[in-house]
Short mmCIF file of N, CA and C in Angstrom, two decimals:
data_model
loop_
_atom_site.label_atom_id
_atom_site.label_comp_id
_atom_site.label_asym_id
_atom_site.label_seq_id
_atom_site.Cartn_x
_atom_site.Cartn_y
_atom_site.Cartn_z
N MET M 183 0.85 -1.18 0.00
CA MET M 183 0.00 0.00 0.00
C MET M 183 0.89 1.23 0.00
N GLY M 184 0.98 1.95 1.09
CA GLY M 184 1.91 3.04 1.21
C GLY M 184 1.51 4.32 0.49
N VAL M 185 0.93 4.25 -0.69
CA VAL M 185 0.51 5.43 -1.42
C VAL M 185 -1.01 5.52 -1.30
N ASP M 186 -1.51 6.70 -0.91
CA ASP M 186 -2.94 6.84 -0.68
C ASP M 186 -3.80 6.38 -1.85
N ALA M 187 -3.34 6.59 -3.08
CA ALA M 187 -4.13 6.19 -4.24
C ALA M 187 -4.34 4.68 -4.27
N GLU M 188 -3.40 3.93 -3.70
CA GLU M 188 -3.50 2.48 -3.70
C GLU M 188 -4.12 1.95 -2.41
N ARG M 189 -4.30 2.79 -1.46
CA ARG M 189 -4.76 2.40 -0.13
C ARG M 189 -6.23 2.01 -0.15
N GLU M 190 -6.52 0.89 0.45
CA GLU M 190 -7.91 0.46 0.58
C GLU M 190 -8.62 1.40 1.56
N CYS M 191 -9.88 1.69 1.31
CA CYS M 191 -10.67 2.53 2.22
C CYS M 191 -11.69 1.67 2.95
N TRP M 192 -11.71 1.80 4.26
CA TRP M 192 -12.66 1.09 5.09
C TRP M 192 -13.61 2.08 5.74
N GLU M 193 -14.78 1.59 6.06
CA GLU M 193 -15.78 2.40 6.76
C GLU M 193 -15.77 2.05 8.25
N PRO M 194 -15.82 3.06 9.12
CA PRO M 194 -15.97 2.75 10.55
C PRO M 194 -17.41 2.36 10.84
N ARG M 195 -17.60 1.47 11.79
CA ARG M 195 -18.95 1.10 12.24
C ARG M 195 -18.96 1.32 13.75
N SER M 196 -19.56 2.43 14.15
CA SER M 196 -19.54 2.86 15.55
C SER M 196 -19.67 1.72 16.54
N GLY M 197 -18.57 1.48 17.27
CA GLY M 197 -18.58 0.48 18.33
C GLY M 197 -18.72 -0.96 17.88
N ALA M 198 -18.83 -1.21 16.56
CA ALA M 198 -19.05 -2.57 16.07
C ALA M 198 -17.87 -3.12 15.29
N GLY M 199 -16.96 -2.24 14.85
CA GLY M 199 -15.81 -2.70 14.09
C GLY M 199 -15.43 -1.68 13.03
N VAL M 200 -14.68 -2.16 12.04
CA VAL M 200 -14.20 -1.30 10.96
C VAL M 200 -13.99 -2.15 9.72
N GLY M 201 -14.35 -1.60 8.57
CA GLY M 201 -14.19 -2.33 7.32
C GLY M 201 -14.90 -3.67 7.39
N PRO M 202 -14.21 -4.74 6.96
CA PRO M 202 -14.82 -6.06 6.99
C PRO M 202 -14.77 -6.73 8.36
N LEU M 203 -14.16 -6.06 9.33
CA LEU M 203 -13.95 -6.67 10.65
C LEU M 203 -15.01 -6.22 11.64
N GLN M 204 -15.57 -7.20 12.33
CA GLN M 204 -16.62 -6.93 13.32
C GLN M 204 -16.16 -7.46 14.66
N PHE M 205 -16.32 -6.66 15.71
CA PHE M 205 -15.94 -7.11 17.04
C PHE M 205 -16.68 -8.39 17.38
N GLY M 206 -15.97 -9.31 18.03
CA GLY M 206 -16.56 -10.60 18.38
C GLY M 206 -16.16 -11.71 17.43
N MET M 207 -15.53 -11.36 16.30
CA MET M 207 -15.09 -12.39 15.35
C MET M 207 -13.99 -13.25 15.96
N SER M 208 -13.91 -14.49 15.54
CA SER M 208 -12.82 -15.37 15.93
C SER M 208 -11.61 -15.06 15.05
N PRO M 209 -10.40 -15.51 15.43
CA PRO M 209 -9.23 -15.31 14.59
C PRO M 209 -9.42 -15.87 13.17
N ALA M 210 -10.05 -17.00 13.04
CA ALA M 210 -10.28 -17.59 11.71
C ALA M 210 -11.22 -16.71 10.89
N GLU M 211 -12.25 -16.14 11.53
CA GLU M 211 -13.18 -15.26 10.82
C GLU M 211 -12.49 -13.96 10.39
N VAL M 212 -11.56 -13.46 11.21
CA VAL M 212 -10.81 -12.25 10.85
C VAL M 212 -9.97 -12.52 9.60
N ALA M 213 -9.24 -13.63 9.60
CA ALA M 213 -8.42 -13.98 8.43
C ALA M 213 -9.30 -14.12 7.19
N GLN M 214 -10.43 -14.77 7.33
CA GLN M 214 -11.35 -14.95 6.21
C GLN M 214 -11.85 -13.60 5.70
N ALA M 215 -12.22 -12.70 6.61
CA ALA M 215 -12.72 -11.38 6.22
C ALA M 215 -11.64 -10.57 5.51
N LEU M 216 -10.38 -10.79 5.89
CA LEU M 216 -9.27 -10.07 5.25
C LEU M 216 -8.77 -10.77 3.98
N LEU M 217 -9.40 -11.89 3.65
CA LEU M 217 -9.07 -12.66 2.45
C LEU M 217 -7.62 -13.14 2.44
N VAL M 218 -7.14 -13.58 3.61
CA VAL M 218 -5.80 -14.14 3.74
C VAL M 218 -5.89 -15.47 4.47
N PRO M 219 -4.91 -16.36 4.26
CA PRO M 219 -4.97 -17.66 4.94
C PRO M 219 -4.75 -17.56 6.45
N GLY M 220 -4.07 -16.53 6.90
CA GLY M 220 -3.81 -16.36 8.32
C GLY M 220 -2.91 -15.17 8.56
N PRO M 221 -2.57 -14.90 9.82
CA PRO M 221 -1.72 -13.75 10.14
C PRO M 221 -0.28 -13.99 9.71
N GLN M 222 0.46 -12.90 9.52
CA GLN M 222 1.89 -12.99 9.24
C GLN M 222 2.66 -13.30 10.51
N GLU M 223 2.10 -12.84 11.64
CA GLU M 223 2.80 -13.00 12.91
C GLU M 223 1.78 -12.97 14.04
N ARG M 224 2.10 -13.71 15.11
CA ARG M 224 1.29 -13.68 16.33
C ARG M 224 2.17 -13.21 17.47
N ALA M 225 1.59 -12.44 18.38
CA ALA M 225 2.36 -11.95 19.52
C ALA M 225 1.57 -12.21 20.80
N GLY M 226 2.32 -12.37 21.87
CA GLY M 226 1.69 -12.58 23.17
C GLY M 226 1.44 -11.26 23.85
N GLY M 227 1.38 -11.26 25.15
CA GLY M 227 1.10 -10.05 25.90
C GLY M 227 -0.25 -10.18 26.58
N PRO M 228 -0.79 -9.06 27.08
CA PRO M 228 -2.07 -9.14 27.78
C PRO M 228 -3.22 -9.55 26.87
N TYR M 229 -3.06 -9.41 25.55
CA TYR M 229 -4.08 -9.81 24.59
C TYR M 229 -3.39 -10.65 23.52
N ALA M 230 -4.13 -11.53 22.91
CA ALA M 230 -3.61 -12.21 21.74
C ALA M 230 -3.59 -11.18 20.62
N GLN M 231 -2.48 -11.11 19.91
CA GLN M 231 -2.33 -10.15 18.83
C GLN M 231 -1.94 -10.89 17.57
N GLU M 232 -2.57 -10.52 16.46
CA GLU M 232 -2.20 -11.06 15.16
C GLU M 232 -1.92 -9.90 14.21
N ASP M 233 -0.78 -9.99 13.51
CA ASP M 233 -0.40 -8.98 12.54
C ASP M 233 -0.69 -9.52 11.14
N PHE M 234 -1.45 -8.76 10.37
CA PHE M 234 -1.85 -9.16 9.03
C PHE M 234 -1.16 -8.28 8.00
N PRO M 235 -1.16 -8.73 6.74
CA PRO M 235 -0.59 -7.89 5.68
C PRO M 235 -1.29 -6.55 5.60
N ASP M 236 -0.64 -5.60 4.98
CA ASP M 236 -1.20 -4.28 4.71
C ASP M 236 -1.54 -3.50 5.96
N GLY M 237 -0.71 -3.64 7.01
CA GLY M 237 -0.81 -2.76 8.17
C GLY M 237 -2.01 -2.93 9.06
N VAL M 238 -2.53 -4.15 9.19
CA VAL M 238 -3.67 -4.42 10.06
C VAL M 238 -3.24 -5.30 11.22
N LYS M 239 -3.52 -4.87 12.44
CA LYS M 239 -3.26 -5.67 13.63
C LYS M 239 -4.58 -5.91 14.34
N ALA M 240 -4.79 -7.16 14.73
CA ALA M 240 -6.02 -7.54 15.43
C ALA M 240 -5.67 -7.97 16.85
N PHE M 241 -6.45 -7.50 17.81
CA PHE M 241 -6.25 -7.85 19.21
C PHE M 241 -7.52 -8.54 19.70
N TYR M 242 -7.31 -9.62 20.47
CA TYR M 242 -8.43 -10.46 20.90
C TYR M 242 -8.52 -10.51 22.42
N ASP M 243 -9.73 -10.60 22.89
CA ASP M 243 -10.01 -10.81 24.31
C ASP M 243 -10.84 -12.08 24.38
N ALA M 244 -10.33 -13.08 25.08
CA ALA M 244 -11.01 -14.38 25.20
C ALA M 244 -11.34 -14.97 23.83
N GLY M 245 -10.40 -14.80 22.89
CA GLY M 245 -10.55 -15.40 21.56
C GLY M 245 -11.48 -14.67 20.62
N LYS M 246 -11.93 -13.47 21.00
CA LYS M 246 -12.85 -12.69 20.16
C LYS M 246 -12.24 -11.32 19.86
N LEU M 247 -12.40 -10.87 18.62
CA LEU M 247 -11.85 -9.59 18.19
C LEU M 247 -12.38 -8.45 19.06
N ALA M 248 -11.45 -7.64 19.61
CA ALA M 248 -11.84 -6.55 20.48
C ALA M 248 -11.23 -5.21 20.06
N CYS M 249 -10.19 -5.26 19.21
CA CYS M 249 -9.49 -4.03 18.82
C CYS M 249 -8.79 -4.27 17.49
N VAL M 250 -8.82 -3.25 16.62
CA VAL M 250 -8.14 -3.29 15.34
C VAL M 250 -7.28 -2.04 15.24
N ALA M 251 -5.98 -2.23 15.01
CA ALA M 251 -5.06 -1.11 14.85
C ALA M 251 -4.60 -1.06 13.39
N LEU M 252 -4.61 0.14 12.81
CA LEU M 252 -4.21 0.30 11.42
C LEU M 252 -2.94 1.13 11.34
N ASP M 253 -1.98 0.68 10.56
CA ASP M 253 -0.73 1.39 10.38
C ASP M 253 -0.99 2.75 9.73
N ALA M 254 -0.23 3.76 10.14
CA ALA M 254 -0.41 5.12 9.63
C ALA M 254 -0.18 5.23 8.13
N VAL M 255 0.71 4.40 7.59
CA VAL M 255 1.08 4.51 6.18
C VAL M 255 0.59 3.33 5.35
N THR M 256 0.75 2.11 5.87
CA THR M 256 0.43 0.93 5.06
C THR M 256 -0.96 0.37 5.31
N GLY M 257 -1.62 0.82 6.36
CA GLY M 257 -2.95 0.30 6.68
C GLY M 257 -4.03 0.91 5.82
N PRO M 258 -5.22 0.31 5.84
CA PRO M 258 -6.35 0.90 5.13
C PRO M 258 -6.65 2.30 5.66
N GLN M 259 -7.20 3.14 4.81
CA GLN M 259 -7.60 4.48 5.22
C GLN M 259 -9.05 4.43 5.70
N VAL M 260 -9.32 5.16 6.77
CA VAL M 260 -10.68 5.26 7.29
C VAL M 260 -10.97 6.75 7.47
N PHE M 261 -12.10 7.17 6.91
CA PHE M 261 -12.52 8.56 7.04
C PHE M 261 -13.65 8.65 8.05
N LEU M 262 -13.58 9.66 8.91
CA LEU M 262 -14.67 9.96 9.83
C LEU M 262 -15.09 11.39 9.51
N SER M 263 -16.30 11.56 9.03
CA SER M 263 -16.80 12.88 8.61
C SER M 263 -15.82 13.57 7.67
N GLY M 264 -15.25 12.80 6.75
CA GLY M 264 -14.35 13.34 5.74
C GLY M 264 -12.90 13.49 6.16
N PHE M 265 -12.58 13.25 7.44
CA PHE M 265 -11.20 13.40 7.91
C PHE M 265 -10.48 12.05 7.83
N PRO M 266 -9.28 12.02 7.21
CA PRO M 266 -8.52 10.77 7.13
C PRO M 266 -7.87 10.44 8.47
N LEU M 267 -8.31 9.36 9.10
CA LEU M 267 -7.81 9.00 10.43
C LEU M 267 -6.39 8.43 10.41
N ALA M 268 -5.99 7.82 9.30
CA ALA M 268 -4.64 7.24 9.20
C ALA M 268 -3.73 8.17 8.40
N GLY M 269 -2.56 8.44 8.98
CA GLY M 269 -1.53 9.18 8.25
C GLY M 269 -1.67 10.69 8.25
N SER M 270 -2.45 11.25 9.15
CA SER M 270 -2.60 12.70 9.23
C SER M 270 -1.67 13.27 10.30
N ASP M 271 -1.59 14.59 10.34
CA ASP M 271 -0.83 15.26 11.38
C ASP M 271 -1.52 15.02 12.73
N PRO M 272 -0.79 14.57 13.75
CA PRO M 272 -1.42 14.26 15.05
C PRO M 272 -2.17 15.44 15.68
N GLU M 273 -1.65 16.65 15.56
CA GLU M 273 -2.34 17.80 16.15
C GLU M 273 -3.64 18.08 15.41
N GLN M 274 -3.63 17.93 14.08
CA GLN M 274 -4.87 18.10 13.32
C GLN M 274 -5.86 17.00 13.69
N GLY M 275 -5.36 15.78 13.89
CA GLY M 275 -6.22 14.67 14.28
C GLY M 275 -6.87 14.90 15.63
N ARG M 276 -6.08 15.37 16.58
CA ARG M 276 -6.61 15.67 17.91
C ARG M 276 -7.68 16.76 17.84
N GLN M 277 -7.39 17.83 17.08
CA GLN M 277 -8.35 18.92 16.94
C GLN M 277 -9.61 18.44 16.24
N PHE M 278 -9.46 17.58 15.23
CA PHE M 278 -10.63 17.03 14.55
C PHE M 278 -11.52 16.27 15.53
N LEU M 279 -10.92 15.42 16.37
CA LEU M 279 -11.73 14.66 17.34
C LEU M 279 -12.43 15.57 18.32
N LEU M 280 -11.74 16.61 18.78
CA LEU M 280 -12.36 17.57 19.70
C LEU M 280 -13.54 18.28 19.03
N ASP M 281 -13.34 18.71 17.79
CA ASP M 281 -14.41 19.40 17.05
C ASP M 281 -15.56 18.44 16.77
N HIS M 282 -15.25 17.21 16.38
CA HIS M 282 -16.28 16.22 16.08
C HIS M 282 -17.11 15.95 17.33
N ALA M 283 -16.45 15.81 18.46
CA ALA M 283 -17.16 15.56 19.72
C ALA M 283 -18.08 16.73 20.06
N ALA M 284 -17.59 17.95 19.88
CA ALA M 284 -18.41 19.13 20.19
C ALA M 284 -19.62 19.20 19.27
N GLU M 285 -19.43 18.88 18.00
CA GLU M 285 -20.52 18.98 17.02
C GLU M 285 -21.54 17.85 17.16
N HIS M 286 -21.05 16.64 17.48
CA HIS M 286 -21.94 15.47 17.50
C HIS M 286 -22.27 14.95 18.90
N GLY M 287 -21.73 15.60 19.93
CA GLY M 287 -22.02 15.18 21.30
C GLY M 287 -21.36 13.87 21.69
N ASN M 288 -20.19 13.58 21.08
CA ASN M 288 -19.48 12.34 21.40
C ASN M 288 -18.82 12.42 22.77
N CYS M 289 -18.61 11.27 23.37
CA CYS M 289 -17.90 11.17 24.65
C CYS M 289 -16.40 11.10 24.37
N LEU M 290 -15.65 12.03 24.95
CA LEU M 290 -14.20 12.08 24.79
C LEU M 290 -13.52 11.38 25.95
N LEU M 291 -12.38 10.77 25.66
CA LEU M 291 -11.60 10.11 26.69
C LEU M 291 -10.13 10.21 26.34
N TYR M 292 -9.32 10.61 27.33
CA TYR M 292 -7.87 10.57 27.18
C TYR M 292 -7.38 9.29 27.82
N THR M 293 -6.55 8.55 27.12
CA THR M 293 -5.99 7.31 27.66
C THR M 293 -4.70 7.62 28.42
N PRO M 294 -4.16 6.66 29.19
CA PRO M 294 -2.97 6.92 29.98
C PRO M 294 -1.76 7.41 29.17
N ASP M 295 -1.71 7.09 27.87
CA ASP M 295 -0.58 7.55 27.05
C ASP M 295 -0.90 8.89 26.38
N ASP M 296 -1.98 9.56 26.81
CA ASP M 296 -2.42 10.88 26.33
C ASP M 296 -2.97 10.84 24.91
N SER M 297 -3.42 9.67 24.46
CA SER M 297 -4.14 9.57 23.20
C SER M 297 -5.59 9.98 23.46
N LEU M 298 -6.27 10.38 22.42
CA LEU M 298 -7.65 10.84 22.54
C LEU M 298 -8.57 9.86 21.83
N SER M 299 -9.72 9.58 22.44
CA SER M 299 -10.68 8.69 21.79
C SER M 299 -12.09 9.25 21.90
N LEU M 300 -12.90 8.80 20.95
CA LEU M 300 -14.35 9.03 21.00
C LEU M 300 -14.93 7.67 21.40
N THR M 301 -15.30 7.53 22.67
CA THR M 301 -15.68 6.20 23.17
C THR M 301 -16.93 5.66 22.50
N ASP M 302 -17.91 6.52 22.24
CA ASP M 302 -19.16 6.03 21.65
C ASP M 302 -19.01 5.70 20.16
N VAL M 303 -17.96 6.20 19.52
CA VAL M 303 -17.67 5.85 18.13
C VAL M 303 -16.72 4.64 18.10
N GLY M 304 -15.95 4.49 19.18
CA GLY M 304 -15.02 3.36 19.26
C GLY M 304 -13.73 3.60 18.53
N VAL M 305 -13.31 4.86 18.42
CA VAL M 305 -12.05 5.18 17.75
C VAL M 305 -11.09 5.83 18.74
N LEU M 306 -9.86 5.38 18.68
CA LEU M 306 -8.77 5.92 19.50
C LEU M 306 -7.69 6.35 18.53
N LEU M 307 -7.24 7.59 18.62
CA LEU M 307 -6.24 8.10 17.69
C LEU M 307 -4.90 8.18 18.39
N ARG M 308 -3.98 7.38 17.92
CA ARG M 308 -2.61 7.38 18.43
C ARG M 308 -1.72 7.99 17.36
N SER M 309 -0.45 8.17 17.71
CA SER M 309 0.51 8.63 16.70
C SER M 309 1.58 7.57 16.53
N GLN M 310 2.19 7.59 15.36
CA GLN M 310 3.20 6.60 14.99
C GLN M 310 4.36 7.34 14.34
N GLN M 311 5.57 6.99 14.74
CA GLN M 311 6.76 7.58 14.13
C GLN M 311 6.97 6.96 12.76
N VAL M 312 7.05 7.79 11.72
CA VAL M 312 7.29 7.34 10.35
C VAL M 312 8.42 8.20 9.81
N GLY M 313 9.63 7.64 9.78
CA GLY M 313 10.79 8.43 9.40
C GLY M 313 10.97 9.55 10.39
N ALA M 314 11.04 10.80 9.89
CA ALA M 314 11.22 11.96 10.76
C ALA M 314 9.89 12.53 11.23
N ALA M 315 8.78 12.00 10.74
CA ALA M 315 7.46 12.56 11.06
C ALA M 315 6.69 11.66 12.01
N ARG M 316 5.72 12.26 12.69
CA ARG M 316 4.73 11.51 13.46
C ARG M 316 3.41 11.65 12.71
N LEU M 317 2.71 10.53 12.55
CA LEU M 317 1.43 10.52 11.84
C LEU M 317 0.39 9.80 12.68
N THR M 318 -0.88 10.11 12.41
CA THR M 318 -1.96 9.47 13.16
C THR M 318 -2.11 8.01 12.78
N ARG M 319 -2.45 7.23 13.79
CA ARG M 319 -2.64 5.79 13.65
C ARG M 319 -3.92 5.44 14.40
N PRO M 320 -4.99 5.08 13.68
CA PRO M 320 -6.25 4.82 14.37
C PRO M 320 -6.34 3.40 14.93
N LEU M 321 -6.96 3.30 16.10
CA LEU M 321 -7.35 2.02 16.68
C LEU M 321 -8.87 2.05 16.81
N PHE M 322 -9.49 0.96 16.44
CA PHE M 322 -10.94 0.82 16.59
C PHE M 322 -11.14 -0.19 17.70
N VAL M 323 -11.84 0.24 18.73
CA VAL M 323 -11.89 -0.51 19.98
C VAL M 323 -13.35 -0.71 20.40
N LYS M 324 -13.66 -1.92 20.86
CA LYS M 324 -15.03 -2.12 21.34
C LYS M 324 -15.27 -1.22 22.54
N GLU M 325 -16.47 -0.69 22.62
CA GLU M 325 -16.80 0.34 23.61
C GLU M 325 -16.54 -0.11 25.04
N GLU M 326 -16.78 -1.38 25.34
CA GLU M 326 -16.57 -1.86 26.72
C GLU M 326 -15.11 -1.69 27.14
N TRP M 327 -14.18 -1.83 26.21
CA TRP M 327 -12.78 -1.65 26.55
C TRP M 327 -12.49 -0.19 26.89
N LEU M 328 -13.09 0.73 26.17
CA LEU M 328 -12.85 2.15 26.44
C LEU M 328 -13.55 2.62 27.70
N GLU M 329 -14.68 2.01 28.04
CA GLU M 329 -15.44 2.43 29.21
C GLU M 329 -14.92 1.82 30.51
N SER M 330 -14.19 0.71 30.43
CA SER M 330 -13.68 0.03 31.61
C SER M 330 -12.27 0.51 31.94
N GLU M 331 -12.09 0.98 33.17
CA GLU M 331 -10.77 1.44 33.58
C GLU M 331 -9.74 0.33 33.45
N TYR M 332 -10.14 -0.90 33.77
CA TYR M 332 -9.21 -2.03 33.67
C TYR M 332 -8.71 -2.16 32.24
N PHE M 333 -9.61 -2.24 31.26
CA PHE M 333 -9.20 -2.41 29.87
C PHE M 333 -8.55 -1.15 29.33
N ARG M 334 -9.12 0.02 29.66
CA ARG M 334 -8.60 1.29 29.15
C ARG M 334 -7.14 1.46 29.52
N ASP M 335 -6.77 1.08 30.73
CA ASP M 335 -5.39 1.22 31.18
C ASP M 335 -4.47 0.14 30.59
N ARG M 336 -5.04 -0.83 29.92
CA ARG M 336 -4.25 -1.92 29.34
C ARG M 336 -4.44 -2.04 27.83
N LEU M 337 -4.91 -0.95 27.20
CA LEU M 337 -5.07 -0.97 25.75
C LEU M 337 -3.73 -1.27 25.10
N PRO M 338 -3.75 -1.91 23.96
CA PRO M 338 -2.49 -2.20 23.27
C PRO M 338 -1.70 -0.91 23.06
N LEU M 339 -0.50 -0.88 23.61
CA LEU M 339 0.30 0.35 23.58
C LEU M 339 1.42 0.33 22.55
N GLU M 340 1.51 -0.74 21.75
CA GLU M 340 2.57 -0.70 20.75
C GLU M 340 2.30 0.45 19.81
N GLY M 341 3.34 1.16 19.43
CA GLY M 341 3.17 2.26 18.51
C GLY M 341 2.69 3.55 19.18
N ALA M 342 2.48 3.54 20.48
CA ALA M 342 2.00 4.74 21.16
C ALA M 342 3.13 5.73 21.36
N SER M 343 2.79 7.00 21.37
CA SER M 343 3.79 8.00 21.66
C SER M 343 4.01 8.04 23.16
N ARG M 344 5.22 8.10 23.59
CA ARG M 344 5.52 8.12 25.03
C ARG M 344 6.51 9.20 25.32
#
């Protein structure tokens, strides 16, 4: 991917998933939805993590999809009210979320790493270092994880700015 013209575009589904991925899917269903035989890599940690081609990472809770992280450059692009969530300037992304929340009455939440999320939409905007620049990297998270202090404090932190 890497070039926006070639980048697949996914639609967010408030609190239910993103693109072809729906929260609650099994790892096999995620691979099937992504049209691949399986993940490129699996990682341990507090959640089962699977890394797929084209900048998609899936995180599972009790064997069910609970979070999808998209790479800032190689992942699919997702627009929220016309704003590109992947690969934008982090300050513009933060301001967009604040404005979107004010306009639509969304619930805002700052995570322990100072990322901003719209909990009722299920989107968390992190930043990712890409060469000399930092770019936005969206995570789509099931609402229960964002509303629970236990899960919120243990959200997948790879790629987070610290």
